[in-house]
Coordinates of C-alpha atoms (C1' of nucleotides) and ligand atoms in Angstrom, one line a residue:
Chain A
M20 CA 93.1 33.0 -136.1
T21 CA 89.6 31.9 -135.1
Y22 CA 88.8 28.5 -133.7
S23 CA 86.9 27.8 -136.8
E24 CA 89.8 28.7 -139.1
E25 CA 92.1 26.5 -137.1
N26 CA 89.7 23.6 -137.3
Y27 CA 89.5 23.9 -141.0
L28 CA 93.3 24.0 -141.4
K29 CA 93.7 21.0 -139.2
A30 CA 91.0 19.1 -141.2
I31 CA 92.7 20.0 -144.5
Y32 CA 96.1 18.9 -143.0
H33 CA 94.8 15.5 -141.9
L34 CA 93.0 14.9 -145.2
S35 CA 96.0 15.9 -147.2
L36 CA 98.1 13.1 -145.6
F37 CA 96.1 10.6 -147.5
Q38 CA 95.3 12.6 -150.6
K39 CA 98.1 13.8 -152.9
K40 CA 95.8 16.0 -155.0
G41 CA 93.8 18.9 -153.6
V42 CA 91.5 18.1 -150.7
N43 CA 87.8 17.8 -151.6
T44 CA 85.2 20.2 -150.3
N45 CA 82.9 17.3 -149.3
A46 CA 85.6 15.5 -147.4
I47 CA 86.3 18.6 -145.4
A48 CA 82.6 19.1 -144.8
K49 CA 82.3 15.5 -143.5
M50 CA 85.3 15.9 -141.2
I51 CA 84.2 19.2 -139.8
D52 CA 80.6 18.0 -139.6
S53 CA 79.3 21.0 -141.7
K54 CA 78.1 21.6 -145.2
A55 CA 79.9 21.9 -148.5
S56 CA 78.7 25.4 -148.9
S57 CA 80.1 26.4 -145.6
V58 CA 83.4 24.9 -146.5
T59 CA 83.6 26.8 -149.8
D60 CA 83.0 30.0 -147.8
M61 CA 85.8 29.3 -145.3
I62 CA 88.2 28.1 -148.0
K63 CA 87.9 31.5 -149.7
K64 CA 88.7 33.2 -146.5
L65 CA 91.7 31.0 -145.9
A66 CA 92.9 31.5 -149.4
E67 CA 92.6 35.3 -148.9
K68 CA 94.9 34.9 -145.9
N69 CA 97.4 32.9 -147.9
L70 CA 96.9 29.8 -145.8
V71 CA 95.6 27.6 -148.6
E72 CA 96.0 27.3 -152.3
Y73 CA 92.6 27.2 -154.0
Q74 CA 91.2 27.0 -157.5
K75 CA 87.5 26.6 -158.0
Y76 CA 86.3 23.0 -158.4
Q77 CA 89.9 21.8 -158.0
G78 CA 90.1 21.2 -154.3
V79 CA 92.4 22.9 -151.8
S80 CA 95.9 22.5 -150.4
L81 CA 97.9 24.1 -147.6
T82 CA 100.5 26.7 -148.4
A83 CA 103.8 26.5 -146.5
E84 CA 102.4 29.0 -144.0
G85 CA 99.1 27.1 -143.6
L86 CA 101.0 23.8 -143.2
L87 CA 103.1 25.2 -140.4
E88 CA 100.0 26.6 -138.7
A89 CA 98.2 23.2 -139.0
K90 CA 101.2 21.4 -137.6
M91 CA 101.3 23.7 -134.6
I92 CA 97.7 22.9 -133.9
V93 CA 98.4 19.2 -134.1
R94 CA 101.4 19.7 -131.9
K95 CA 99.3 21.4 -129.2
H96 CA 96.6 18.8 -129.5
R97 CA 99.0 15.9 -129.0
L98 CA 101.1 17.5 -126.3
W99 CA 97.9 18.2 -124.3
E100 CA 96.9 14.5 -124.8
V101 CA 100.2 13.5 -123.3
F102 CA 99.7 15.8 -120.4
L103 CA 96.3 14.5 -119.7
V104 CA 97.4 10.9 -119.7
E105 CA 100.8 11.3 -118.1
K106 CA 100.1 13.9 -115.5
L107 CA 96.3 13.8 -114.9
D108 CA 95.7 10.1 -115.2
F109 CA 93.2 10.3 -118.0
S110 CA 92.9 7.1 -120.0
W111 CA 93.8 7.2 -123.7
D112 CA 90.1 7.0 -124.7
E113 CA 89.2 10.1 -122.7
V114 CA 91.7 12.7 -124.0
H115 CA 90.6 13.6 -127.5
D116 CA 87.6 15.8 -126.8
V117 CA 89.4 17.9 -124.2
A118 CA 92.4 18.2 -126.4
E119 CA 90.2 19.5 -129.2
E120 CA 89.5 22.5 -127.0
L121 CA 93.0 22.9 -125.5
E122 CA 94.6 22.9 -128.9
H123 CA 93.2 26.3 -129.6
I124 CA 94.9 28.0 -126.6
N125 CA 97.2 30.5 -128.0
S126 CA 100.5 30.9 -126.3
E127 CA 103.9 29.9 -127.7
K128 CA 105.4 30.1 -124.3
L129 CA 102.8 27.9 -122.8
I130 CA 103.2 25.1 -125.4
N131 CA 107.0 25.1 -125.3
K132 CA 107.0 25.1 -121.5
L133 CA 104.5 22.3 -121.5
D134 CA 106.7 20.4 -124.0
A135 CA 109.6 20.7 -121.7
F136 CA 107.6 19.8 -118.6
L137 CA 106.6 16.5 -120.4
G138 CA 110.2 15.8 -121.4
F139 CA 109.8 16.6 -125.1
P140 CA 107.7 13.5 -126.1
T141 CA 107.8 12.5 -129.7
E142 CA 104.5 10.5 -129.7
D143 CA 101.1 11.0 -128.2
P144 CA 99.1 8.4 -126.3
H145 CA 97.8 6.9 -129.5
G146 CA 101.3 6.6 -131.1
D147 CA 100.8 9.6 -133.3
P148 CA 103.9 11.8 -133.9
I149 CA 104.2 15.2 -132.1
P150 CA 105.7 17.9 -134.3
N151 CA 108.5 19.8 -132.6
A152 CA 108.6 23.6 -132.1
K153 CA 109.8 24.0 -135.7
G154 CA 107.1 21.7 -137.1
E155 CA 109.4 18.9 -137.8
I156 CA 107.9 15.4 -137.5
K157 CA 110.0 12.4 -136.7
K158 CA 108.4 9.7 -138.7
M159 CA 108.5 6.2 -137.4
D160 CA 108.3 3.3 -139.8
K161 CA 105.3 1.3 -138.7
K162 CA 102.9 -1.0 -140.5
L163 CA 99.4 -2.3 -139.9
L164 CA 99.2 -5.5 -138.0
S165 CA 97.1 -6.9 -140.9
E166 CA 100.2 -6.5 -143.1
L167 CA 102.6 -8.3 -140.7
K168 CA 104.1 -11.6 -141.8
L169 CA 103.4 -14.8 -140.0
N170 CA 105.7 -15.5 -137.0
Q171 CA 107.2 -12.0 -137.2
K172 CA 107.7 -10.6 -133.8
S173 CA 106.5 -7.0 -133.4
I174 CA 105.6 -4.3 -130.9
C175 CA 102.3 -2.4 -130.9
V176 CA 103.2 1.3 -131.6
G177 CA 99.9 3.0 -132.5
V178 CA 96.3 2.9 -133.5
K179 CA 94.8 4.0 -136.8
D180 CA 91.3 4.4 -135.4
S181 CA 91.4 6.2 -132.1
S182 CA 87.7 6.2 -131.4
S183 CA 86.8 5.6 -127.7
N184 CA 85.1 2.5 -128.8
F185 CA 88.1 0.9 -130.3
L186 CA 90.5 2.0 -127.5
K187 CA 88.2 0.5 -124.9
Y188 CA 88.1 -2.7 -126.8
L189 CA 91.9 -2.8 -126.7
D190 CA 91.9 -2.1 -123.0
K191 CA 89.6 -5.0 -122.5
Q192 CA 91.9 -7.3 -124.5
Q193 CA 94.9 -5.9 -122.7
I194 CA 96.5 -4.6 -125.9
A195 CA 98.4 -1.4 -125.3
L196 CA 101.3 0.5 -126.9
G197 CA 104.4 -1.5 -126.1
S198 CA 102.6 -4.9 -126.2
T199 CA 104.5 -7.5 -128.1
I200 CA 102.4 -9.0 -130.9
E201 CA 103.1 -12.0 -133.1
I202 CA 100.8 -13.6 -135.6
I203 CA 100.7 -17.4 -135.3
E204 CA 97.9 -18.2 -137.6
K205 CA 95.9 -16.5 -140.4
E206 CA 92.4 -17.6 -141.2
S207 CA 91.9 -17.2 -144.9
F208 CA 88.1 -17.3 -144.8
D209 CA 87.6 -14.0 -142.9
A210 CA 91.2 -12.8 -142.6
S211 CA 91.0 -13.0 -138.9
L212 CA 94.2 -13.8 -136.9
I213 CA 95.3 -15.8 -134.0
V214 CA 98.0 -13.8 -132.3
L215 CA 100.2 -13.8 -129.2
V216 CA 99.8 -10.5 -127.3
N217 CA 102.4 -10.4 -124.5
G218 CA 102.5 -14.2 -124.8
N219 CA 98.7 -14.6 -124.5
E220 CA 97.0 -16.3 -127.4
M221 CA 93.9 -14.5 -128.8
N222 CA 91.8 -14.2 -131.8
I223 CA 91.3 -10.9 -133.5
S224 CA 89.3 -9.9 -136.5
N225 CA 90.7 -8.3 -139.6
K226 CA 89.1 -5.1 -138.8
I227 CA 91.0 -4.9 -135.5
A228 CA 94.2 -5.9 -137.2
S229 CA 93.7 -3.2 -139.8
N230 CA 93.6 -0.5 -137.1
L231 CA 96.7 -1.4 -135.1
Y232 CA 100.1 -0.2 -136.0
V233 CA 103.1 -2.4 -135.2
K234 CA 106.9 -2.1 -135.5
T235 CA 108.9 -5.2 -136.3
V236 CA 111.7 -6.1 -133.9
Chain B
M557 CA 77.6 28.4 -122.5
T558 CA 79.5 30.6 -124.9
Y559 CA 82.8 32.2 -124.0
S560 CA 81.1 35.6 -124.1
E561 CA 78.4 34.6 -121.7
E562 CA 81.1 33.2 -119.3
N563 CA 83.0 36.4 -119.5
Y564 CA 79.9 38.5 -118.7
L565 CA 79.1 36.2 -115.7
K566 CA 82.6 36.5 -114.4
A567 CA 82.6 40.3 -114.8
I568 CA 79.3 40.6 -112.9
Y569 CA 80.7 38.3 -110.2
H570 CA 83.8 40.4 -109.7
L571 CA 81.9 43.6 -109.7
S572 CA 79.2 42.3 -107.3
L573 CA 81.9 41.7 -104.7
F574 CA 82.3 45.5 -104.2
Q575 CA 78.7 46.5 -105.0
K576 CA 75.9 45.4 -102.8
K577 CA 73.2 46.6 -105.1
G578 CA 72.7 45.6 -108.7
V579 CA 75.8 45.8 -110.9
N580 CA 75.8 48.8 -113.4
T581 CA 75.6 48.3 -117.1
N582 CA 78.4 50.8 -117.6
A583 CA 80.7 49.1 -115.1
I584 CA 80.3 45.8 -116.9
A585 CA 80.9 47.5 -120.2
K586 CA 84.1 48.9 -118.9
M587 CA 85.3 45.6 -117.5
I588 CA 84.5 43.6 -120.6
D589 CA 85.8 46.4 -122.8
S590 CA 82.6 46.7 -124.8
K591 CA 79.7 49.1 -125.0
A592 CA 76.7 49.6 -122.7
S593 CA 74.3 48.6 -125.5
S594 CA 76.1 45.3 -126.0
V595 CA 75.9 44.7 -122.2
T596 CA 72.2 45.3 -122.2
D597 CA 71.7 42.8 -125.0
M598 CA 73.8 40.1 -123.2
I599 CA 72.1 40.7 -119.9
K600 CA 68.8 40.0 -121.4
K601 CA 70.1 36.7 -122.8
L602 CA 71.5 35.8 -119.4
A603 CA 68.3 36.7 -117.6
E604 CA 66.4 34.5 -120.1
K605 CA 68.6 31.6 -119.1
N606 CA 68.0 32.4 -115.4
L607 CA 71.7 33.2 -114.7
V608 CA 71.0 36.8 -113.7
E609 CA 68.2 38.8 -112.1
Y610 CA 67.5 41.8 -114.2
Q611 CA 65.1 44.7 -114.1
K612 CA 65.4 47.5 -116.6
Y613 CA 67.5 50.4 -115.4
Q614 CA 68.0 48.7 -112.0
G615 CA 71.2 46.9 -112.7
V616 CA 71.8 43.2 -112.6
S617 CA 72.7 40.5 -110.0
L618 CA 73.6 36.8 -110.2
T619 CA 71.1 34.1 -109.5
A620 CA 72.2 31.2 -107.4
E621 CA 72.8 29.3 -110.6
G622 CA 74.7 32.2 -112.2
L623 CA 76.8 32.6 -109.0
L624 CA 77.9 29.0 -109.1
E625 CA 78.8 29.2 -112.8
A626 CA 80.8 32.3 -112.1
K627 CA 82.7 30.7 -109.3
M628 CA 83.5 27.7 -111.4
I629 CA 85.0 30.0 -114.0
V630 CA 87.1 31.8 -111.3
R631 CA 88.1 28.4 -110.0
K632 CA 89.4 27.3 -113.3
H633 CA 91.2 30.6 -113.9
R634 CA 93.0 30.5 -110.6
L635 CA 93.8 26.8 -110.8
W636 CA 95.4 27.3 -114.2
E637 CA 97.4 30.2 -112.8
V638 CA 98.8 27.9 -110.1
F639 CA 99.6 25.3 -112.7
L640 CA 101.5 27.8 -114.9
V641 CA 103.5 29.1 -112.0
E642 CA 104.1 25.9 -110.1
K643 CA 104.6 23.4 -112.9
L644 CA 105.6 25.5 -116.0
D645 CA 107.8 28.1 -114.3
F646 CA 105.8 31.1 -115.4
S647 CA 106.2 34.2 -113.3
W648 CA 103.2 35.7 -111.6
D649 CA 103.0 38.5 -114.0
E650 CA 102.7 36.3 -117.0
V651 CA 99.8 34.0 -116.1
H652 CA 96.7 36.1 -116.3
D653 CA 96.2 36.3 -120.1
V654 CA 96.8 32.6 -120.7
A655 CA 94.4 31.8 -117.8
E656 CA 91.8 34.0 -119.4
E657 CA 91.7 31.5 -122.3
L658 CA 92.2 28.3 -120.2
E659 CA 89.3 29.2 -117.9
H660 CA 86.9 28.5 -120.7
I661 CA 87.9 24.9 -121.2
N662 CA 84.9 22.8 -120.4
S663 CA 85.6 19.6 -118.6
E664 CA 84.7 18.9 -115.0
K665 CA 87.0 15.9 -115.0
L666 CA 89.9 18.0 -116.2
I667 CA 89.6 20.7 -113.6
N668 CA 89.1 18.3 -110.7
K669 CA 92.1 16.2 -111.8
L670 CA 94.1 19.4 -112.2
D671 CA 93.1 20.4 -108.7
A672 CA 94.3 17.1 -107.3
F673 CA 97.5 17.3 -109.3
L674 CA 98.3 20.7 -107.8
G675 CA 97.5 19.4 -104.3
F676 CA 94.2 21.3 -103.8
P677 CA 95.6 24.8 -103.5
T678 CA 93.5 27.4 -101.7
E679 CA 95.1 30.5 -103.2
D680 CA 96.4 31.4 -106.6
P681 CA 99.8 33.1 -107.3
H682 CA 98.4 36.5 -106.4
G683 CA 96.9 35.4 -103.1
D684 CA 93.3 35.2 -104.4
P685 CA 91.2 32.4 -103.0
I686 CA 90.4 29.4 -105.2
P687 CA 86.8 28.1 -104.9
N688 CA 86.6 24.4 -104.3
A689 CA 84.6 21.9 -106.4
K690 CA 81.4 22.9 -104.6
G691 CA 82.1 26.6 -105.1
E692 CA 83.0 27.2 -101.5
I693 CA 85.6 29.9 -100.8
K694 CA 87.8 29.9 -97.8
K695 CA 88.2 33.5 -96.9
M696 CA 91.3 34.6 -95.3
D697 CA 91.4 37.7 -93.1
K698 CA 93.8 40.1 -94.6
K699 CA 94.1 43.8 -94.7
L700 CA 95.8 46.3 -96.9
L701 CA 99.3 47.3 -95.8
S702 CA 98.2 50.9 -95.8
E703 CA 95.9 50.0 -92.9
L704 CA 98.5 48.2 -90.9
K705 CA 99.6 49.7 -87.5
L706 CA 103.1 50.9 -86.9
N707 CA 105.5 48.2 -85.7
Q708 CA 102.9 45.5 -86.3
K709 CA 104.7 42.4 -87.8
S710 CA 102.9 41.0 -90.8
I711 CA 103.3 38.7 -93.8
C712 CA 102.4 39.6 -97.4
V713 CA 99.6 37.4 -98.6
G714 CA 98.2 39.0 -101.7
V715 CA 98.0 41.8 -104.2
K716 CA 94.9 44.0 -104.9
D717 CA 96.2 45.2 -108.3
S718 CA 97.6 42.3 -110.2
S719 CA 98.7 44.2 -113.3
S720 CA 101.9 43.0 -114.8
N721 CA 103.3 46.5 -114.1
F722 CA 102.8 46.3 -110.4
L723 CA 103.9 42.7 -110.1
K724 CA 107.2 43.4 -111.8
Y725 CA 107.7 46.4 -109.5
L726 CA 107.3 44.0 -106.6
D727 CA 109.8 41.5 -108.1
K728 CA 112.3 44.3 -108.4
Q729 CA 111.8 45.3 -104.8
Q730 CA 112.0 41.7 -103.8
I731 CA 108.5 41.8 -102.3
A732 CA 106.7 38.5 -102.7
L733 CA 103.9 36.5 -101.1
G734 CA 105.4 35.2 -97.8
S735 CA 107.6 38.2 -97.3
T736 CA 107.6 39.6 -93.7
I737 CA 106.6 43.3 -93.6
E738 CA 106.6 45.8 -90.8
I739 CA 106.0 49.5 -90.9
I740 CA 108.6 51.4 -89.0
E741 CA 107.7 54.9 -89.9
K742 CA 104.7 56.7 -91.6
E743 CA 105.3 59.9 -93.4
S744 CA 102.2 62.0 -92.9
F745 CA 102.9 64.4 -95.8
D746 CA 102.3 61.9 -98.6
A747 CA 101.3 58.8 -96.6
S748 CA 104.4 57.0 -97.8
L749 CA 105.9 54.4 -95.5
I750 CA 109.3 53.2 -94.4
V751 CA 109.0 49.4 -94.0
L752 CA 111.1 46.4 -93.3
V753 CA 110.7 43.7 -96.0
N754 CA 112.4 40.5 -94.9
G755 CA 114.5 42.8 -92.6
N756 CA 115.5 45.2 -95.4
E757 CA 114.5 48.8 -95.0
M758 CA 112.8 50.5 -97.9
N759 CA 110.5 53.3 -98.7
I760 CA 107.2 52.7 -100.4
S761 CA 104.5 55.0 -101.6
N762 CA 100.9 55.0 -100.4
K763 CA 99.8 53.7 -103.7
I764 CA 101.9 50.6 -103.3
A765 CA 100.8 50.1 -99.8
S766 CA 97.2 50.3 -100.8
N767 CA 97.6 47.4 -103.2
L768 CA 99.3 44.9 -101.0
Y769 CA 97.4 42.6 -98.7
V770 CA 99.1 41.5 -95.4
K771 CA 98.2 39.2 -92.6
T772 CA 99.2 40.1 -89.1
V773 CA 101.3 37.6 -87.2
Chain C
dA539 C1' 78.7 11.7 -177.6
dT540 C1' 75.1 12.3 -174.9
dA541 C1' 72.6 11.7 -170.8
dT542 C1' 72.8 11.1 -165.9
dA543 C1' 74.8 11.6 -161.4
dT544 C1' 77.8 13.8 -158.3
dT545 C1' 80.4 17.6 -156.6
dT546 C1' 81.0 22.3 -156.0
dT547 C1' 79.7 26.9 -156.0
dT548 C1' 76.5 30.8 -155.7
dA549 C1' 72.5 33.3 -153.9
dG550 C1' 70.0 34.5 -150.2
dG551 C1' 69.0 34.1 -145.2
dC552 C1' 69.7 33.4 -140.2
dA553 C1' 71.6 33.8 -135.3
dA554 C1' 75.2 35.5 -132.2
dA555 C1' 77.8 39.3 -130.7
dT556 C1' 79.1 43.4 -131.5
dC557 C1' 78.8 48.5 -132.8
dT558 C1' 76.8 53.7 -133.5
dA559 C1' 73.3 56.9 -132.9
dA560 C1' 69.0 58.2 -131.1
dA561 C1' 65.4 57.8 -127.6
dA562 C1' 63.9 57.0 -122.9
dA563 C1' 64.6 56.7 -118.1
dT564 C1' 66.9 58.0 -114.0
dA565 C1' 69.9 60.9 -111.2
dA566 C1' 71.9 65.4 -110.1
dA567 C1' 71.8 70.3 -109.9
dT568 C1' 69.9 74.6 -109.8
Chain D
dA504 C1' 60.0 71.7 -109.5
dT505 C1' 62.4 72.3 -113.6
dT506 C1' 66.3 71.9 -116.1
dT507 C1' 70.5 69.5 -117.1
dA508 C1' 73.5 65.6 -117.1
dT509 C1' 74.2 60.8 -116.9
dT510 C1' 72.9 56.2 -117.6
dT511 C1' 70.5 52.8 -119.9
dT512 C1' 67.8 51.0 -123.5
dT513 C1' 66.2 50.6 -128.3
dA514 C1' 66.7 50.8 -133.3
dG515 C1' 69.2 49.7 -137.0
dA516 C1' 73.8 47.9 -139.1
dT517 C1' 77.8 44.9 -139.5
dT518 C1' 80.7 40.7 -139.3
dT519 C1' 81.4 35.8 -138.7
dG520 C1' 80.1 31.3 -139.4
dC521 C1' 76.7 28.7 -140.7
dC522 C1' 72.5 27.0 -143.3
dT523 C1' 69.1 25.6 -147.6
dA524 C1' 68.0 25.6 -152.2
dA525 C1' 69.2 26.4 -156.8
dA526 C1' 72.7 26.8 -160.4
dA527 C1' 77.0 25.6 -162.5
dA528 C1' 80.8 22.6 -163.3
dT529 C1' 82.8 18.2 -163.4
dA530 C1' 82.7 13.1 -163.4
dT531 C1' 80.5 8.8 -164.7
dA532 C1' 77.7 5.7 -167.4
dT533 C1' 75.4 4.3 -171.3
Ligands
MN910 MN1 93.2 13.4 -130.5
MN911 MN1 96.0 11.4 -130.3
MN912 MN1 94.2 36.3 -113.3
MN913 MN1 95.2 35.6 -110.0

DNA sequence: ATATATTTTTAGGCAAATCTAAAAATAAAT
DNA sequence: ATTTATTTTTAGATTTGCCTAAAAATATAT
């Protein structure tokens, strides 16, 4: 498989998590940062290889084979992110771009040895689940902080937006995976929150709260 | 730089170590496993980018810039080989192909962090020198076992041929980097040797002896 | 229901990297 | 010094992945 094919499969996979129907051509183009016509071309090729199901004008979905391939790419991406953070001291906002390259390295032995070396982690540095060697994903039940009830104690377990910008903001506010979070007041005017993060009171906007995953305790 | 351009630079670099004049088109084609016409095309592109010096029919050589680029690719290749052997328990005959892919990952931070993580190694698992971040190569004085004098004690420090085939043969004979080697008899008929490897007597052919580097002690 | 807007596909082209076959230059041999 | 052989370059195609612009299909609005 080429890098380009792998990137398309991954894009379709990510989009299909939020889209029960077929994934839209335009959505893929946006994610891959290319044009709709290019997407149509590639989709035809992937369909030819039985990696996606495709009917003209009806969007596209992964076949069982395509789904497994996509999960293996995601697995590699997230394992490399763990490696970069745990072993090479990268911060969580620096790993994505490098992992985008590393995810295409093609060696089953490499990735399984890396998995073992890292102690078979189940989540990446952003709290996203890492598929195991069979493609199985242990799903954690987590909710957005914006949906958390008042005075309900919780732990930060992930981010929805993992842009460098957002992650750096969290660093500055000393919010990290594992931080305890509790909402002590909701402002109805702008849906901002006053929260306790590791016991420290702070004010966060609704936008922030809508991009933080928490697990109630 | 594209993967292909990097592979050409690396090939020219390796060939230029044994060739004081310009490197031949055909030699590059052979190493890259492509055709002379393809090489000519690529050389023109590299010359355009000032990475090589090129005059029609006169072969090609690296510019200072091209040389540094080539060394950085070699650096990455060999550091990844160390990583695979030291951290992921690959054997020395399994690392080359994976390193061929990993060497193209493009992140200065990654490679320098990896270097530190590995403890700034100066040689790869085959005894080849690893250029430092500035491209400097510490050269060790080593000679081929076939050139070693009778009864001169030495240590195995590298292999000239690093094909999987040869490396597996060495494993079978329990010859490894660090093994002590001494020639106790030379057979003039076929230039084969009777040697002591870590004290064990064995017979090795001239071909083997011509592919093992040793350092006298 | 018809007109308008949006999405998707097709048609035709381009750049990178490769190839084969032919031509040109260089090297080797008589 | 010519001829012959080898090496290298050019010419012309091919494949992959992408693009723009136009056409076709689908969705939305009146
Ligand atoms: Mn990522
Ligand atoms: Mn991640
Ligand atoms: Mn190697
Ligand atoms: Mn090596």
